[in-house]
Amino acid sequence: MLHLPFPVRDAATETGSGGLGDLPVWDLTDLYAAPDAPELQADLDFVEKACAEFAADYEGKLAELDAAGMLKCVQRDEAISTKMGRIMSYAGLRYYQKTTDAGRAKQLSDLQEKITNFSTPMVFFTLELNRLPDDHLDTLFAQNADLARYKPIFDRIRAMKPHQLSDELENFLHDLGVVGDAWERLFDETIAGLTFEVAGETRNIEGTLTLLTEQDRDLREEAAREVAAVLADNVKTFARVHNTQAKEKEIVDRWRKMPSPQHGRHVSNQVEPEVVEALRTAVVGAYPRLSHRYYELKRKWLGLDKMQVWDRNAPLPMEDERKIGWAEAEKTVMEAYGAFDPRMTEIAAPFFSNGWIDAGVTEGKAPGAFAHPTVTEVHPYILLNYLGKPRDVMTLAHELGHGVHQVLAAEQGEMLSSTPLTLAETASVFGEMLTFRKLLDDAETKQQRKVLLAGKVEDMINTVVRQIAFYDFECKLHDARRGGELTPDDINALWMSVQGESLGPAFEFMDGYEVFWSYIPHFVHSPFYVYAYAFGDGLVNALYSVYAEGDAGFQDKYFDMLKAGGSKHHKELLAPFGLDASDPAFWDKGLDMISGFIDELEAMEE
């Protein structure tokens, strides 16, 4: 089953790319030549046959395997995963290029069902693996170094051992997965089909949200009120999606004896709940010195008594409205990457020249931005909705960071390449920081520096404060759903309960803002994913501090960290830099960087 290939960034875009130059489009032929390519059918046939043969050869026999036999078993599983990943990556990427295309939606759905059916006989593998004694596996690892390399995968699987159900129930849940995916597609297709009338033009949701970053305050207000009105007209559908998915999750979690709705995400992220709670506590405690303080500054810059939601991402009055062409964006990011280490540009170059980026804004295209690694035998693909705004350049830097990370981690092979979500944002946020620092160094005036610093602070607040507020909203929503069906008003109230706390007293909230939860895709596609953004930003801020202090051999250690993929725990990966995410002071180090930028902005007012 394919979920969103990589959780999208909350980026606002609009249809059109005039004056931006030639925007690249995906070339998906590295996956398959066409939707009806014989190679795709051949891979489907392989998956069907290989899954059945795998089950016939190994079901009920894992305990009998010696180290060499277990290695062969794992490698066969990896080969099947690679074929399935290639098939679903192709179908998914075609769909995200045009979610309103019925043919693409049908192919994605049909292939999901086939892959689910074909792979059902393999459900036994993880279940049976978890019934093997720890000392038995330790003995096998000691006997075969090639098998021992896969130990992190075994550890990840066995982390779910306390929550494992009977074989029959696990098979049932596997087959039922396509139904849950249908709710995700309902959300995607509903969002993609919404239309908004602003300034005499009909726009999609991304085209409307981007107006919230325009200089014209009346236009921003009109856009915000139109978003509120259209979302309110559809809020029953969105509430139904959230109620159903939250209830389904509650049932599965209850059967699996999960201690909390978030626990499954923590397990899959290979992060301890107390580490996430330390992050959350640090960020919430920092609201007054971060978002509250910054938005009070911005309120003064905008000359307002109170800020409204349509002012949150407004440009500063002195901000340059010039659009940045694609060629300039590419040059800026590549120079920033190259100044850090030439190896970065070598890895990044094919993204621009070989059709690995889809940058333009087209009808029905998935909103926001993501980088999807596909499979390790191919390469990642990046989706953008590029409109030439400074934030779009930073989004390019962000997603290209993901792409570089995914290329480097591919050396680990299919099973070990996938980075836990808590570390998956490392290279992307670091790439943003490199690009920002380059732009800041190139600033020619105090005003340019102020605009850049303010933009970076806003991005960091959106990444840290906003995402932790999102996380708190999700925690409240899933807890409340355990008590019964939630009306749209119930969900609206939960949303508003975190907004004032996170944004601060500079804001008042228009009627209608209470439904803005309904367009956020993360809540539907990847429950509790959002804290990974804050985790990544805090981690990178601490990491960048080490780099800025001139840490010897930093680049080589950084590349080693990215190459590790999912083969090491965050504690192991951060140790060479002298960092430890389980130390509460670690998060303060990252938050201090944001606070320091705000200090500099306040000093400019004196």
XYZ file of C-alpha atoms in Angstrom:
606
model
C 0.000 0.000 0.000
C 1.235 3.467 -0.844
C 0.617 6.365 1.433
C 1.727 9.872 0.554
C 5.293 9.347 -0.715
C 6.692 11.841 1.707
C 4.563 14.029 3.941
C 4.092 17.307 2.126
C 5.372 20.608 3.370
C 2.692 23.141 4.158
C 3.595 25.249 1.120
C 1.171 27.541 -0.644
C 1.144 27.738 -4.425
C -1.002 28.908 -7.317
C -1.564 27.889 -10.904
C 0.819 29.418 -13.430
C 4.549 29.785 -14.012
C 4.855 32.823 -16.243
C 8.209 34.574 -16.259
C 9.978 31.928 -14.221
C 11.839 30.245 -17.078
C 11.697 26.611 -18.118
C 10.429 24.644 -15.163
C 11.472 20.992 -15.114
C 8.951 18.155 -15.400
C 9.332 14.594 -14.162
C 10.674 11.946 -16.485
C 9.209 8.810 -14.927
C 10.654 6.479 -17.555
C 13.442 5.509 -15.158
C 10.674 3.648 -13.333
C 8.541 2.498 -16.279
C 8.272 3.686 -19.871
C 4.475 4.004 -19.768
C 1.429 3.071 -17.658
C 0.947 -0.016 -19.839
C 4.653 -0.898 -20.106
C 5.253 -4.655 -20.343
C 7.978 -4.273 -17.701
C 5.361 -3.112 -15.198
C 3.229 -6.191 -15.851
C 6.325 -8.384 -15.655
C 7.166 -6.909 -12.228
C 3.596 -7.485 -11.060
C 3.842 -11.105 -12.188
C 7.161 -11.402 -10.342
C 5.653 -10.042 -7.124
C 2.683 -12.414 -7.270
C 4.896 -15.461 -7.900
C 7.690 -14.423 -5.518
C 5.295 -13.775 -2.606
C 3.642 -17.163 -3.016
C 7.000 -18.939 -3.287
C 8.382 -17.070 -0.286
C 5.460 -18.211 1.849
C 5.755 -21.788 0.589
C 9.471 -21.912 1.350
C 9.536 -20.209 4.745
C 6.181 -20.197 6.540
C 6.502 -22.198 9.726
C 10.200 -22.804 9.068
C 12.037 -19.661 10.223
C 13.191 -21.303 13.456
C 14.932 -24.015 11.416
C 17.057 -21.641 9.322
C 20.776 -21.346 9.900
C 22.530 -17.976 9.476
C 23.067 -18.414 5.723
C 19.471 -19.515 5.268
C 18.131 -16.536 7.227
C 20.293 -14.180 5.134
C 18.871 -15.625 1.907
C 15.359 -15.293 3.321
C 15.888 -11.618 4.176
C 17.415 -10.909 0.766
C 14.454 -12.486 -0.995
C 12.105 -10.330 1.086
C 14.174 -7.269 0.169
C 13.977 -8.097 -3.557
C 10.183 -8.379 -3.355
C 9.967 -5.062 -1.455
C 12.029 -3.400 -4.164
C 9.688 -4.530 -6.947
C 6.605 -3.497 -4.978
C 8.183 -0.143 -4.189
C 8.991 0.482 -7.835
C 5.443 -0.320 -8.947
C 3.740 1.788 -6.308
C 6.191 4.695 -6.660
C 5.380 4.935 -10.353
C 1.624 4.757 -9.852
C 1.754 7.184 -6.940
C 3.916 9.784 -8.672
C 1.714 9.724 -11.794
C -1.294 10.252 -9.545
C 0.276 13.167 -7.654
C 1.052 14.870 -10.960
C -2.700 15.026 -11.621
C -4.897 13.833 -8.775
C -8.040 14.784 -10.711
C -7.271 12.324 -13.540
C -9.655 9.376 -13.124
C -7.384 7.020 -15.084
C -4.397 7.722 -12.857
C -6.508 7.381 -9.703
C -7.871 4.049 -10.953
C -4.429 2.676 -11.772
C -3.135 3.635 -8.324
C -6.133 2.024 -6.615
C -5.989 -1.140 -8.747
C -2.272 -1.604 -8.168
C -2.671 -1.013 -4.436
C -5.261 -3.770 -4.291
C -3.125 -6.174 -6.320
C -0.002 -5.553 -4.244
C -2.033 -5.975 -1.048
C -3.492 -9.261 -2.285
C -0.177 -10.585 -3.612
C 1.675 -9.739 -0.400
C -0.897 -11.192 2.003
C 0.869 -14.615 2.094
C 3.995 -12.824 3.416
C 2.336 -11.360 6.502
C 3.530 -14.410 8.412
C 7.169 -13.302 8.123
C 7.292 -10.560 10.758
C 4.832 -12.397 12.985
C 6.872 -15.591 12.997
C 10.107 -13.640 13.321
C 8.822 -12.062 16.512
C 8.191 -15.483 18.012
C 11.882 -16.410 17.773
C 13.861 -16.053 21.031
C 16.299 -13.143 21.230
C 19.260 -15.415 21.960
C 18.494 -17.484 18.850
C 18.745 -14.409 16.610
C 21.829 -13.149 18.453
C 23.525 -16.462 17.703
C 22.688 -16.166 13.992
C 24.010 -12.599 13.877
C 27.254 -13.706 15.517
C 27.716 -16.408 12.891
C 27.214 -14.241 9.777
C 28.378 -10.640 9.355
C 26.221 -10.109 6.258
C 23.138 -11.117 8.217
C 24.224 -8.995 11.213
C 24.145 -5.935 8.942
C 20.340 -6.338 8.871
C 20.048 -6.357 12.680
C 18.529 -2.830 12.776
C 15.668 -4.145 10.622
C 15.102 -7.068 12.972
C 15.200 -4.666 15.929
C 12.620 -2.426 14.237
C 10.319 -5.367 13.545
C 10.724 -6.733 17.049
C 9.899 -3.346 18.594
C 6.310 -4.178 17.611
C 6.478 -7.580 19.317
C 4.529 -6.440 22.426
C 1.773 -5.136 20.137
C 1.507 -8.083 17.769
C -1.882 -9.743 17.229
C -2.707 -13.263 16.115
C -1.660 -14.294 12.626
C -5.284 -14.342 11.513
C -5.948 -10.821 12.773
C -2.714 -9.479 11.276
C -3.712 -10.897 7.900
C -7.157 -9.359 8.268
C -5.698 -5.909 9.022
C -3.312 -6.240 6.089
C -6.183 -6.900 3.695
C -8.309 -4.143 5.231
C -5.584 -1.550 4.606
C -6.928 -0.611 1.178
C -10.123 0.636 2.843
C -8.172 3.070 5.008
C -6.319 4.252 1.928
C -9.653 5.052 0.302
C -10.337 7.652 3.019
C -6.994 9.270 2.232
C -7.899 9.432 -1.456
C -11.300 10.919 -0.593
C -9.486 13.663 1.291
C -7.009 14.260 -1.568
C -9.680 14.350 -4.250
C -11.988 16.577 -2.214
C -9.199 19.075 -1.546
C -8.040 19.005 -5.192
C -11.594 19.600 -6.395
C -12.332 22.668 -4.269
C -12.618 26.009 -6.052
C -12.282 29.490 -4.584
C -13.439 32.816 -6.048
C -10.989 35.589 -5.156
C -10.486 38.925 -6.939
C -12.691 37.777 -9.799
C -10.683 34.618 -10.462
C -11.383 30.956 -9.816
C -8.496 29.264 -8.040
C -7.654 25.965 -6.366
C -6.764 25.810 -2.668
C -3.043 26.308 -3.236
C -3.654 29.257 -5.512
C -5.790 30.794 -2.805
C -3.476 30.063 0.128
C -0.567 31.710 -1.660
C -2.534 34.972 -1.669
C -1.990 35.034 2.095
C 1.635 35.943 1.323
C 0.789 38.928 -0.912
C 1.503 42.580 0.005
C -2.128 43.678 -0.555
C -3.820 43.230 2.840
C -7.336 43.479 1.404
C -6.503 40.668 -1.021
C -5.115 38.575 1.840
C -8.289 39.099 3.839
C -10.529 38.225 0.890
C -8.542 35.021 0.314
C -8.669 34.021 3.997
C -12.409 34.569 4.222
C -12.984 32.604 0.996
C -10.882 29.703 2.296
C -12.919 29.746 5.515
C -16.228 29.790 3.624
C -15.356 26.951 1.220
C -13.839 24.773 3.945
C -16.911 25.377 6.113
C -19.137 24.199 3.246
C -17.155 20.942 3.152
C -16.336 20.546 6.827
C -18.746 17.634 7.311
C -16.782 15.572 4.791
C -13.462 16.438 6.446
C -14.904 15.706 9.891
C -16.111 12.326 8.633
C -12.633 11.480 7.305
C -10.980 12.434 10.603
C -13.603 10.693 12.746
C -13.342 7.490 10.753
C -9.570 7.382 10.635
C -9.186 8.305 14.306
C -11.723 5.631 15.284
C -10.021 3.025 13.109
C -6.707 3.924 14.737
C -8.238 3.750 18.213
C -9.582 0.246 17.524
C -6.272 -1.025 16.157
C -4.311 0.651 18.968
C -6.624 -0.877 21.580
C -6.211 -4.350 20.155
C -2.450 -3.847 19.925
C -2.369 -2.545 23.521
C -0.675 0.682 22.492
C -0.306 2.910 25.561
C -1.172 6.070 23.613
C -2.324 7.141 20.128
C 1.187 8.520 19.467
C 3.056 5.396 20.540
C 2.960 3.637 17.172
C 4.561 6.674 15.541
C 7.282 6.774 18.180
C 8.004 3.072 17.620
C 8.227 3.504 13.846
C 10.418 6.578 14.342
C 12.713 4.656 16.690
C 12.480 7.460 19.190
C 11.676 7.241 22.867
C 8.393 8.886 23.967
C 10.262 10.847 26.632
C 12.519 12.396 23.968
C 9.483 13.611 22.011
C 7.889 14.903 25.211
C 11.108 16.755 26.073
C 10.991 18.389 22.623
C 7.327 19.310 23.003
C 7.823 20.707 26.504
C 10.822 22.770 25.409
C 8.986 24.257 22.415
C 5.747 25.041 24.288
C 7.796 26.628 27.058
C 9.579 28.744 24.437
C 6.397 30.114 22.806
C 6.711 33.475 24.649
C 10.332 34.092 23.584
C 9.799 32.793 20.046
C 6.423 33.187 18.310
C 4.858 35.635 20.797
C 7.883 37.935 20.669
C 8.344 37.718 16.903
C 4.703 38.347 16.034
C 4.648 41.367 18.336
C 7.541 42.743 16.276
C 5.721 41.938 13.047
C 2.534 43.591 14.316
C 4.488 46.814 14.749
C 6.152 46.502 11.327
C 2.741 46.101 9.704
C 1.331 49.046 11.688
C -1.549 47.014 13.140
C -3.306 47.077 16.504
C -3.944 43.329 16.157
C -2.807 40.786 13.607
C -5.273 38.565 11.825
C -4.610 35.121 10.400
C -4.129 36.664 6.976
C -1.176 38.634 8.367
C 0.770 35.648 9.735
C 2.682 34.982 6.506
C 2.359 38.481 5.050
C 5.525 39.974 3.550
C 7.116 42.879 5.349
C 6.234 46.324 3.936
C 9.805 46.813 2.695
C 10.056 43.315 1.142
C 11.091 42.986 -2.498
C 8.240 41.515 -4.561
C 10.519 40.483 -7.406
C 9.934 36.937 -8.600
C 12.961 34.673 -8.650
C 13.332 32.728 -11.891
C 14.039 29.007 -11.840
C 17.609 29.414 -13.134
C 18.438 31.865 -10.335
C 16.885 29.578 -7.727
C 18.932 26.634 -8.981
C 22.132 28.726 -8.980
C 21.512 30.027 -5.445
C 20.893 26.608 -3.929
C 23.685 24.868 -5.832
C 26.240 27.513 -4.838
C 25.191 27.220 -1.192
C 25.486 23.441 -1.330
C 28.827 23.602 -3.141
C 30.315 26.064 -0.641
C 29.637 23.513 2.089
C 31.087 20.588 0.135
C 31.492 19.999 -3.655
C 30.125 16.475 -3.181
C 26.730 18.036 -2.489
C 26.526 19.626 -5.930
C 27.697 16.443 -7.644
C 24.824 14.537 -6.072
C 22.296 17.341 -6.626
C 23.102 18.131 -10.278
C 21.145 15.229 -11.883
C 17.951 16.377 -10.167
C 17.978 19.474 -12.375
C 19.212 17.904 -15.611
C 17.598 14.457 -15.657
C 13.920 15.085 -14.993
C 13.988 14.263 -11.284
C 12.116 17.468 -10.335
C 8.551 18.459 -11.252
C 8.442 22.167 -10.442
C 5.546 23.815 -12.271
C 2.044 24.395 -10.965
C -0.550 22.542 -12.998
C -4.236 21.726 -12.646
C -4.902 18.829 -10.291
C -1.281 18.530 -9.153
C -0.726 17.577 -5.519
C -0.218 20.657 -3.345
C 2.912 21.577 -1.415
C 6.202 19.782 -1.937
C 7.858 16.455 -1.206
C 10.835 14.266 -2.072
C 10.063 10.598 -2.699
C 12.986 8.126 -2.613
C 11.206 5.536 -4.835
C 13.562 2.517 -4.604
C 17.307 2.286 -4.134
C 17.901 0.892 -7.633
C 16.416 4.034 -9.230
C 16.596 7.538 -7.643
C 14.401 10.044 -5.768
C 11.896 12.383 -7.368
C 11.071 15.882 -6.067
C 7.683 17.590 -6.408
C 7.438 21.372 -6.063
C 4.869 24.030 -6.837
C 7.341 26.759 -7.767
C 6.136 30.374 -8.062
C 9.347 32.347 -7.679
C 8.839 33.546 -4.102
C 11.820 33.541 -1.703
C 10.072 30.794 0.294
C 9.914 28.701 -2.890
C 13.715 28.904 -3.160
C 13.983 27.680 0.433
C 11.522 24.883 -0.365
C 13.757 23.842 -3.262
C 16.751 23.817 -0.903
C 14.727 21.760 1.586
C 13.483 19.102 -0.831
C 16.866 18.882 -2.575
C 18.353 18.145 0.849
C 15.948 15.219 1.129
C 16.994 14.084 -2.328
C 20.719 14.191 -1.506
C 20.044 12.296 1.727
C 18.032 9.643 -0.113
C 20.737 9.173 -2.758
C 23.417 8.721 -0.097
C 21.297 6.398 2.050
C 20.508 4.218 -0.989
C 23.933 2.632 -0.515
C 22.414 0.767 2.443
C 20.030 -1.171 0.221
C 16.252 -1.250 0.199
C 15.651 -2.323 3.784
C 18.223 -0.168 5.549
C 17.999 2.992 3.453
C 14.817 4.383 4.972
C 15.677 6.982 7.624
C 13.466 7.266 10.723
C 11.216 10.299 10.415
C 12.924 12.051 13.320
C 16.159 12.157 11.306
C 14.569 12.299 7.852
C 14.366 16.102 8.047
C 18.073 16.541 8.889
C 19.536 17.049 5.414
C 16.535 19.034 4.201
C 16.616 21.577 7.033
C 20.410 21.703 6.877
C 20.154 22.470 3.136
C 17.765 25.298 3.938
C 20.166 26.656 6.544
C 23.087 26.603 4.088
C 20.998 28.488 1.521
C 19.776 31.013 4.078
C 23.300 31.690 5.349
C 24.494 32.277 1.788
C 21.695 34.768 1.138
C 22.395 36.474 4.470
C 26.115 36.780 3.693
C 25.236 38.264 0.285
C 22.844 40.876 1.752
C 23.994 44.369 0.764
C 21.866 46.497 3.108
C 20.469 46.421 6.645
C 16.983 46.260 5.153
C 17.819 43.191 3.061
C 19.309 41.520 6.126
C 16.198 42.339 8.154
C 13.893 40.853 5.531
C 16.007 37.700 5.289
C 16.195 37.265 9.068
C 12.463 37.814 9.449
C 11.735 35.318 6.684
C 13.973 32.720 8.298
C 12.427 33.262 11.714
C 8.960 32.832 10.213
C 10.011 29.613 8.510
C 11.487 28.314 11.759
C 8.369 29.252 13.695
C 6.258 27.492 11.063
C 8.534 24.452 11.337
C 8.859 24.317 15.120
C 6.039 26.224 16.833
C 3.318 25.573 14.256
C 4.153 21.879 13.955
C 4.188 21.316 17.715
C 0.819 23.102 17.868
C -0.332 20.699 15.127
C 0.966 17.798 17.209
C -0.933 19.026 20.286
C -4.093 19.369 18.171
C -3.728 15.787 16.955
C -3.136 14.528 20.488
C -6.295 16.285 21.656
C -8.319 15.092 18.654
C -7.388 11.422 19.046
C -7.933 11.545 22.805
C -11.339 13.184 22.349
C -12.387 10.703 19.652
C -11.926 7.878 22.144
C -14.873 9.376 23.997
C -17.188 9.307 20.984
C -18.016 10.857 17.626
C -16.742 14.414 17.194
C -18.891 17.033 15.514
C -17.225 19.619 13.270
C -17.722 22.113 16.121
C -15.915 19.762 18.504
C -12.911 19.546 16.179
C -13.013 23.301 15.560
C -12.805 23.925 19.310
C -9.789 21.624 19.656
C -8.062 23.496 16.812
C -8.676 26.894 18.375
C -7.470 25.679 21.779
C -3.896 25.456 20.478
C -3.872 28.467 18.146
C -3.941 31.323 20.655
C -1.430 29.576 22.904
C 1.076 29.061 20.075
C 0.677 32.343 18.161
C 0.343 34.696 21.110
C -1.476 37.896 22.089
C -0.562 39.809 18.923
C -3.347 37.881 17.140
C -7.073 37.865 17.084
C -8.893 35.235 15.043
C -11.574 35.877 12.457
C -14.794 33.911 12.436
C -14.162 30.953 10.164
C -10.533 30.311 11.110
C -11.741 27.456 13.294
C -12.106 25.188 10.205
C -8.547 25.682 8.928
C -7.519 22.310 10.409
C -9.443 20.609 7.626
C -6.988 21.221 4.774
C -3.813 20.002 6.540
C -2.821 16.740 4.779
C -0.479 15.470 7.497
C -3.365 14.719 9.867
C -4.900 12.357 7.311
C -1.881 10.776 5.644
C 0.598 10.542 8.522
C -0.897 10.932 12.007
C 1.580 12.464 14.472
C 4.214 12.886 11.758
C 4.369 16.636 12.312
C 6.686 16.581 15.330
C 9.383 15.220 12.993
C 9.628 18.713 11.459
C 10.276 20.289 14.857
C 12.642 17.448 15.768
C 14.544 17.975 12.513
C 14.749 21.751 12.885
C 15.955 21.548 16.470
C 18.467 18.878 15.577
C 19.823 20.852 12.623
C 20.075 24.072 14.620
C 22.220 22.230 17.153
C 24.154 20.524 14.363
C 24.744 23.801 12.526
C 26.083 25.346 15.739
C 28.719 22.604 15.824
C 29.574 23.300 12.158
C 29.746 27.071 12.733
C 32.123 26.518 15.634
C 34.579 24.925 13.178
C 34.262 21.284 14.203
C 37.160 19.378 12.603
C 36.074 16.951 9.896
C 32.431 18.054 10.141
C 31.660 17.453 6.448
C 32.901 13.868 6.487
C 30.958 13.120 9.675
C 27.872 14.740 8.126
C 28.110 12.586 5.000
C 28.609 9.474 7.129
C 25.443 10.347 9.033
C 23.413 10.694 5.822
C 24.863 7.513 4.331
C 23.785 5.563 7.426
C 20.122 5.808 6.420
C 18.136 3.714 8.855
C 21.051 1.557 9.981
C 21.730 3.486 13.208
C 19.800 5.011 16.114
C 19.740 8.797 16.526
C 22.004 8.471 19.580
C 24.714 6.758 17.486
C 24.382 9.231 14.634
C 24.670 12.331 16.809
C 27.454 11.070 19.085
C 30.323 12.012 16.674
C 29.121 15.634 16.888
C 28.964 15.580 20.699
C 25.165 15.858 20.651
C 22.473 13.855 22.464
C 18.754 14.361 21.745
C 17.807 12.744 25.068
C 19.470 15.643 26.907
C 16.860 18.379 27.567
C 19.559 21.027 27.008
C 19.903 19.759 23.429
C 16.540 21.262 22.437
C 17.290 24.551 24.157
C 20.457 24.807 22.020
C 18.329 24.689 18.861
C 15.660 27.032 20.174
C 18.336 29.504 21.256
C 19.335 29.930 17.607
C 15.793 31.088 16.723
C 15.707 33.339 19.770
C 19.078 34.786 18.745
C 17.715 35.774 15.329
C 14.803 37.537 17.043
C 17.292 39.306 19.334
C 19.037 40.654 16.231
C 15.724 41.797 14.736
C 14.818 43.592 17.964
C 18.237 45.262 18.018
C 17.545 46.648 14.527
C 14.554 48.523 15.980
C 16.697 50.454 18.444
